[in-house]
Tab-separated table of C-alpha atoms in Angstrom:
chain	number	residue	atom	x	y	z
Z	245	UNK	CA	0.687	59.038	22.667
Z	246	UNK	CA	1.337	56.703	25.985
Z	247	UNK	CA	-1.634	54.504	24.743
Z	248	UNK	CA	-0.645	54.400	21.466
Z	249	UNK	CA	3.136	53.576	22.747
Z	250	UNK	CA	1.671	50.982	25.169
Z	251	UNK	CA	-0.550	49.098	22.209
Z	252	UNK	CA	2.782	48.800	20.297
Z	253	UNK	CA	4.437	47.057	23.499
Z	254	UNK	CA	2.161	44.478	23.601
Z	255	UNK	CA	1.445	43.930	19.941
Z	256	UNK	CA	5.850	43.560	19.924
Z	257	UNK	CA	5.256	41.278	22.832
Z	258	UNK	CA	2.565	39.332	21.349
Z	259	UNK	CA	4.574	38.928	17.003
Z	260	UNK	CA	7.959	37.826	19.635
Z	261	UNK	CA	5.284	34.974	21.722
Z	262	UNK	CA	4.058	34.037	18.270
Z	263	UNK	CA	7.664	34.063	16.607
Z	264	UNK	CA	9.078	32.006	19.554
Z	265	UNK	CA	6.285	29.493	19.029
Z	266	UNK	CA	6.768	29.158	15.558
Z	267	UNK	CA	10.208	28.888	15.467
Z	268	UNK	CA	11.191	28.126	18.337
Z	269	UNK	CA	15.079	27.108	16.880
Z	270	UNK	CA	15.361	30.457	15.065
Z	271	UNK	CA	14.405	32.284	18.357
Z	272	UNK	CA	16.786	30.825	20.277
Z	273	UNK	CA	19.853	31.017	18.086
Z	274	UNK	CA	19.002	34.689	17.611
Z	275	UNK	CA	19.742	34.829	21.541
Z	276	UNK	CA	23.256	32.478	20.684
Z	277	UNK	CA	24.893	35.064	18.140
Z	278	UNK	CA	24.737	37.452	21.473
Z	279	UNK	CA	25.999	34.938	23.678
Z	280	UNK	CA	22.736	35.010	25.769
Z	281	UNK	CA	19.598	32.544	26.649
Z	282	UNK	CA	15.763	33.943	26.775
Z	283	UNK	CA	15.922	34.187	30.417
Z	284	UNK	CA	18.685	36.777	30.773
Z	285	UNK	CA	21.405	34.299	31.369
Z	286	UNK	CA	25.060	33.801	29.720
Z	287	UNK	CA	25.484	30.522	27.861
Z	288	UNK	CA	27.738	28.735	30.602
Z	289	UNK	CA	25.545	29.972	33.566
Z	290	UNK	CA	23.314	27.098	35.681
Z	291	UNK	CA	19.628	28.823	36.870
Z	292	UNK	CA	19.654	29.655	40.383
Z	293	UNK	CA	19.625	26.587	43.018
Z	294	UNK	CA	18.565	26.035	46.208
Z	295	UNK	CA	18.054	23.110	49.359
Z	296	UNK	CA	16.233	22.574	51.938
Z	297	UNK	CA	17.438	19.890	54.169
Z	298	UNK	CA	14.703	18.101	56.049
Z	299	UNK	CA	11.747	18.951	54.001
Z	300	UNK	CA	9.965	15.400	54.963
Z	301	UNK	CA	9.629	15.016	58.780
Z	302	UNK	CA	8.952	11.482	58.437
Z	303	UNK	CA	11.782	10.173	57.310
Z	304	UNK	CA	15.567	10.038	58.535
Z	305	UNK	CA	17.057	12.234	55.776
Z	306	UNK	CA	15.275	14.047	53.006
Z	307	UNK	CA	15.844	17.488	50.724
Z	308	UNK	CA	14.338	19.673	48.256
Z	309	UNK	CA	16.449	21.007	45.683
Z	310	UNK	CA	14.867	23.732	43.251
Z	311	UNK	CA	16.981	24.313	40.008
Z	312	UNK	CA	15.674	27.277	38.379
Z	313	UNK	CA	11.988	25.650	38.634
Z	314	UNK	CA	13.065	21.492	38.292
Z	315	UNK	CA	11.892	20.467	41.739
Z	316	UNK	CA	13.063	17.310	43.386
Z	317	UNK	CA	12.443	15.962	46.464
Z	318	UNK	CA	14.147	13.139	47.896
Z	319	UNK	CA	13.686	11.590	51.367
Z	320	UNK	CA	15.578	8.010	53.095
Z	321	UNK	CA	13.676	5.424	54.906
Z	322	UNK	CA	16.198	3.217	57.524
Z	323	UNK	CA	14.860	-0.381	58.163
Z	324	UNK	CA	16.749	-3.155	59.647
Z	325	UNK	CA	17.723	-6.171	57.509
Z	326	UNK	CA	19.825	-9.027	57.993
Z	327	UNK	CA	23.084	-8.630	56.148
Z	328	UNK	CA	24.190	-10.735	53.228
Z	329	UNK	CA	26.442	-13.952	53.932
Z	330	UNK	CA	28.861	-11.868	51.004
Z	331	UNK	CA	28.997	-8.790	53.022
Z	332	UNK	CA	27.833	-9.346	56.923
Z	333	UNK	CA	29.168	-6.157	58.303
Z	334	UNK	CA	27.494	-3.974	55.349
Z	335	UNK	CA	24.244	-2.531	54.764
Z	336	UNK	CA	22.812	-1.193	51.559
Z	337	UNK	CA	20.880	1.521	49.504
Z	338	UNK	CA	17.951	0.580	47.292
Z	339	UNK	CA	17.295	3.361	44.987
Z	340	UNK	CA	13.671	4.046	44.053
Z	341	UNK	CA	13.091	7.089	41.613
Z	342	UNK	CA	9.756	9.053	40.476
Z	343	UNK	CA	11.500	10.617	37.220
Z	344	UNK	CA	11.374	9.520	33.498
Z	345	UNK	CA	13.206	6.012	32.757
Z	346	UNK	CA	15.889	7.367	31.198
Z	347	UNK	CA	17.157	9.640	33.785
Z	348	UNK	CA	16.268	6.459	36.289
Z	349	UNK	CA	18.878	4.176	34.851
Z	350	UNK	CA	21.532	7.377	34.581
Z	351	UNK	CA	20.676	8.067	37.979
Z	352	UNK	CA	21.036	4.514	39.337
Z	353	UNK	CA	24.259	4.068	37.555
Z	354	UNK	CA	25.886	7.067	38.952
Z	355	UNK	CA	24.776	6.414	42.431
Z	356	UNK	CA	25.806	2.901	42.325
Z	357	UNK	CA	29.263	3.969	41.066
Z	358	UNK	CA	28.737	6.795	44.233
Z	359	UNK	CA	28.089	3.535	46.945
Z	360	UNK	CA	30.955	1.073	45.221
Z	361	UNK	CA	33.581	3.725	44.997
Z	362	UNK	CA	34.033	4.370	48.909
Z	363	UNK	CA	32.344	7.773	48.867
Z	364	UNK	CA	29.230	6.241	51.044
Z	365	UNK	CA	31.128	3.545	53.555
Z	366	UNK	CA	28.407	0.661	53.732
Z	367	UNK	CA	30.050	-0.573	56.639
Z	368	UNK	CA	28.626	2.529	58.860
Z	369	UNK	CA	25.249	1.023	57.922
Z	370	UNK	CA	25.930	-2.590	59.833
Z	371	UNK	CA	24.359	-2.826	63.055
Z	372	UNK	CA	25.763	-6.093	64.570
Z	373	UNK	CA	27.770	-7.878	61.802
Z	374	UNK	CA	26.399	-10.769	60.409
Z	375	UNK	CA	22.715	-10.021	61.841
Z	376	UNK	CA	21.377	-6.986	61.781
Z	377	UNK	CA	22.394	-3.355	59.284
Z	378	UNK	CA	20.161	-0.699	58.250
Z	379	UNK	CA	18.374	-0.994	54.525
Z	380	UNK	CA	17.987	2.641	53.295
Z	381	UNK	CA	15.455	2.896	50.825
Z	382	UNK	CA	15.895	6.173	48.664
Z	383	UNK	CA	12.890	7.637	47.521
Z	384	UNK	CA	13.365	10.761	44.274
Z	385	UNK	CA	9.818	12.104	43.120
Z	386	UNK	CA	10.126	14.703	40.912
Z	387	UNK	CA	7.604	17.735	41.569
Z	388	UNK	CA	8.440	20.308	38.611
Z	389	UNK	CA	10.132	19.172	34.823
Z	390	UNK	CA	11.550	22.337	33.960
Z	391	UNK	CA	14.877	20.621	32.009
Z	392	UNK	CA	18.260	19.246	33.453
Z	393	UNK	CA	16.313	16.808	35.820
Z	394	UNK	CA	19.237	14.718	36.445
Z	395	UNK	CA	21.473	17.417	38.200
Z	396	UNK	CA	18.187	18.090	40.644
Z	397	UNK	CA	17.645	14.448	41.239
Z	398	UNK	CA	21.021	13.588	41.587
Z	399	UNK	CA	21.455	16.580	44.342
Z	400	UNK	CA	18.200	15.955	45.876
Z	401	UNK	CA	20.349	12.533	47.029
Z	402	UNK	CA	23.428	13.716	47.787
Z	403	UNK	CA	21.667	16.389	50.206
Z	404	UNK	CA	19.658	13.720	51.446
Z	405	UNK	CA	22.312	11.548	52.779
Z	406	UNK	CA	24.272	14.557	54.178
Z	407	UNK	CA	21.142	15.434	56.132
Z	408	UNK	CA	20.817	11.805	56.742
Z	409	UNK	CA	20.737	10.761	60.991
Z	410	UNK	CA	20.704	7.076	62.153
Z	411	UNK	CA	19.185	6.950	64.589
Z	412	UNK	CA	19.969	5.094	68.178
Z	413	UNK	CA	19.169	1.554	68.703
Z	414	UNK	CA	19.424	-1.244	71.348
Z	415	UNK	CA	19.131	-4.819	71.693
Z	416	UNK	CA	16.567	-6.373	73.613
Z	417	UNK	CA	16.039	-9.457	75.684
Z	418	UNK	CA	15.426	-11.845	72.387
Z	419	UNK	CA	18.484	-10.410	70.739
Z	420	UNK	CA	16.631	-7.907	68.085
Z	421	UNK	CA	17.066	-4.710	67.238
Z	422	UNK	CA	14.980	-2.171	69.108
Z	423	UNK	CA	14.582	1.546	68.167
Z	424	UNK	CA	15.355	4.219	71.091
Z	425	UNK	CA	13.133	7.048	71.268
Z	426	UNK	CA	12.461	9.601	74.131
Z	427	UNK	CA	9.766	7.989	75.190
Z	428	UNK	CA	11.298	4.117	75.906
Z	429	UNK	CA	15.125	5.874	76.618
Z	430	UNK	CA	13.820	5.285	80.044
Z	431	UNK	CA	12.528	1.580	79.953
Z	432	UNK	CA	16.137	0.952	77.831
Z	433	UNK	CA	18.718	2.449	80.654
Z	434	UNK	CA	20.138	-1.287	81.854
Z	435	UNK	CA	20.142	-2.742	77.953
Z	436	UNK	CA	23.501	-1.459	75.860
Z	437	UNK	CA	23.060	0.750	73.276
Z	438	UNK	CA	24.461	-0.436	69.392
Z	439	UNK	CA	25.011	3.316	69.267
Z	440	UNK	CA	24.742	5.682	71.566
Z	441	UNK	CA	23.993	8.689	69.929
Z	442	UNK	CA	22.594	9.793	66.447
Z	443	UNK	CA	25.292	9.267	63.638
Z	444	UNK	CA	25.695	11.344	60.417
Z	445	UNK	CA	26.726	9.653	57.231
Z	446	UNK	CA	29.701	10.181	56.789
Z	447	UNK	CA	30.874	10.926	52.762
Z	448	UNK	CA	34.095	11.045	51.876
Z	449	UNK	CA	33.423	12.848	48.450
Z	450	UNK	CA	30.339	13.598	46.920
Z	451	UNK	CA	29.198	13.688	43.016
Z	452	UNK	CA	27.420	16.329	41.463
Z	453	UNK	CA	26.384	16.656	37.687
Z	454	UNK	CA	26.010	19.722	35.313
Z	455	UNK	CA	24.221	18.587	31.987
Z	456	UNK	CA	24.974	20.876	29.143
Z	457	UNK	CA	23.652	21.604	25.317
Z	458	UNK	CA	26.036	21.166	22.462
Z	459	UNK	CA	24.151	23.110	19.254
Z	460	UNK	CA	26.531	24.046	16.857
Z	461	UNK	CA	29.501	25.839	18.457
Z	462	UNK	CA	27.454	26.659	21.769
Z	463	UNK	CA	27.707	24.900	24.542
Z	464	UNK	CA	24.710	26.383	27.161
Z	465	UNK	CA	25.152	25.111	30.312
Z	466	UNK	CA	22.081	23.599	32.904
Z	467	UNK	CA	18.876	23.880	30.058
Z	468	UNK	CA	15.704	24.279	30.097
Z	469	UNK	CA	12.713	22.027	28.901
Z	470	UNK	CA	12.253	24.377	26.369
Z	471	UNK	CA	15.893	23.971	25.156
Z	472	UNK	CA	16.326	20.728	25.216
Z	473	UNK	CA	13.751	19.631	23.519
Z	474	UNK	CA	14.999	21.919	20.465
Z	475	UNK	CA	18.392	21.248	20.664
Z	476	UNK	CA	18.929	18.091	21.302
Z	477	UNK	CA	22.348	16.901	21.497
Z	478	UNK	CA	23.337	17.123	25.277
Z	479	UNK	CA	26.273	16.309	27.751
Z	480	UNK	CA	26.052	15.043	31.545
Z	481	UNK	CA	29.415	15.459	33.511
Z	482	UNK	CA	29.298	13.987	36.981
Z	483	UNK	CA	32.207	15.316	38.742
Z	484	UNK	CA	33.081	14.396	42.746
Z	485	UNK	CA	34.239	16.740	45.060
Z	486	UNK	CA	38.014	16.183	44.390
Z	487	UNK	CA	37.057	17.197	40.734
Z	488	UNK	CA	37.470	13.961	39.286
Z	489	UNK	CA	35.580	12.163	36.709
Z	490	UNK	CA	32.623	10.099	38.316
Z	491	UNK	CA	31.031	9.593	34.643
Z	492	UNK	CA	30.157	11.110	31.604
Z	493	UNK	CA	26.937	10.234	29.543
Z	494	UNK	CA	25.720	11.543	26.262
Z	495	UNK	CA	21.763	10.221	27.355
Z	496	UNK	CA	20.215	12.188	24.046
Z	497	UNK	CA	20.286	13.024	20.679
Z	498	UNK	CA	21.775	11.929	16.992
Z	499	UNK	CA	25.054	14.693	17.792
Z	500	UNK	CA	28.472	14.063	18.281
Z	501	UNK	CA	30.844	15.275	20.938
Z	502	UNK	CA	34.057	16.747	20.007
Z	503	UNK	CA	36.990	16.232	22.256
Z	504	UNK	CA	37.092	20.275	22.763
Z	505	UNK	CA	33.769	20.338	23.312
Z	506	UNK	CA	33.832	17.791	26.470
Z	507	UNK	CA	36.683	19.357	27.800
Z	508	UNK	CA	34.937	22.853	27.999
Z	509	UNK	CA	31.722	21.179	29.695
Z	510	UNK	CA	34.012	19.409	32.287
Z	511	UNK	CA	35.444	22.942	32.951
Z	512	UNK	CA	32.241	24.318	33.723
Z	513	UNK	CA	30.936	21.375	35.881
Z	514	UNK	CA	34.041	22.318	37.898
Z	515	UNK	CA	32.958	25.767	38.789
Z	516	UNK	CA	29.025	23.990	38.829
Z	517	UNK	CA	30.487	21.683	41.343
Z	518	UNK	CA	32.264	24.566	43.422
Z	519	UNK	CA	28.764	26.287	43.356
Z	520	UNK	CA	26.623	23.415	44.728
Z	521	UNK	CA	28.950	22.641	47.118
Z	522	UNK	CA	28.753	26.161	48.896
Z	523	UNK	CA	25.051	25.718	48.378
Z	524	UNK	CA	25.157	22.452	50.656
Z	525	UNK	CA	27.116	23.991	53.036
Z	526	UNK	CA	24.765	26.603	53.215
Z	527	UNK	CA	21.834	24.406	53.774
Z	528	UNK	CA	23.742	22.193	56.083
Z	529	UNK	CA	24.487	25.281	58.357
Z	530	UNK	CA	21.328	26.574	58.705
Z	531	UNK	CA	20.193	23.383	59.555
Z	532	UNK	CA	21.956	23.105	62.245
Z	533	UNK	CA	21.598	26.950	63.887
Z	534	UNK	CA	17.745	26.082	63.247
């Protein structure tokens, strides 16, 4: 009877792979009408998340975020550059990001809106103003496409800069800018440093996306692959961490929003945005017991 019972399991298991293939919209709305997803989770539930600040040793700020299994990993290069006659006591960010194009432009939009609001102060990237400020070249490559790629990527970044240290520099006899390490600190005792000590970016807010499906009267909250490419009228909400609207983009799909329908995805990025900011935290503080 137990091998009879166990051939029925897996012939179930095998008609519900080959259903779900098949039919893959009929599967999932089956899951809707009992206001649950495949994988176990409510509709307005994101997949678990993690960070890991400093996952490249090379460079001067970098994370790994993991959402569900959308893997990003972004890391921050400092060079020096000479400052623009427009803005001599500023440096700047140049974004560069492994993804698909159309999270790339989303992406670049939202973190340009991120620099030109105030929330990263350009200023605390000038050096000596007028000659010398650090270029930061932002590097996103996206490891694992599992859905929602623009919430990883865009917290991959925001990770990154809170992890991000500039580092100490000094001037030298022909006026340029030298790095100090441990192993010239010595050599660099009678020359004044620009800064004497590492320096942490400092933010004063920081943005954070949930992207969201709209099918019918659902709303399912941080999708999969799978999802999205069945349903595919979708919502991005980038929220800061004052809760205020940073920008909202429809980047998919024939649909139409309602008015209701925004406001309840702006109500979950809120909690989203309560979540990944514990998460940070979390990642932040271990980083610095380790």
């Amino acid at each position: 009877m137990a091998a009879a019972s166990g051939t029925n399991d897996l012939s179930s298991e095998m008609e519900l792979d080959a259903f779900r293939r098949l039919f893959p919209l009929r599967f999932h709305e089956r899951h809707l009408l009992e206001s649950i997803r495949p994988d176990g989770r409510p509709l307005g539930r994101a997949r678990d998340t993690s960070l890991s600040l400093g996952a490249v040793a090379s460079a001067n700020g970098s994370a790994l975020a993991k959402i569900g299994c959308t893997t990003m990993l972004a890391a921050i290069k400092l060079e020096v550059m000479t400052p623009t006659v427009e803005a001599p006591d500023e440096g700047c960010i140049v974004n560069i990001c492994f993804i698909t194009s159309n999270f790339l432009v989303l992406l670049c939009c939202s973190l340009s809106k991120l620099y030109s609001s105030g929330m990263i102060d350009l200023k605390e990237l000038c050096l000596v103003s007028g000659k010398a400020a650090w270029m930061a070249y932002l590097d996103i490559y996206c490891l694992d496409a599992d859905g929602a790629l623009f919430d990883a990527a865009l917290l991959s970044a925001v990770a990154a800069f809170s992890h991000l240290q500039i580092p100490v520099v000094s001037l030298n006899d022909d006026g340029r800018i030298v790095l100090v390490s441990e192993e010239n600190s010595g050599s660099m005792k009678e020359k004044e440093p620009v800064n004497k000590e590492k320096i942490k970016l400092k933010m004063s807010s920081q943005p954070f996306s949930l992207t969201c499906i709209l099918h019918k009267n659902y709303i399912l909250a941080d999708p999969t692959s799978e999802e999205e490419s069945i349903m595919e009228t979708y919502l991005t909400v980038v929220l800061d961490t004052n809760y205020q609207l940073v920008s909202l983009n429809k980047p998919g799909g024939p649909g139409l929003a309602s008015t209701s329908s925004i406001q309840d995805c702006i109500v979950l990025a809120r909690k989203r945005v309560k979540e990944l900011q514990q998460i940070l935290g979390e990642a932040i503080s271990d980083m610095e017991v380790d």
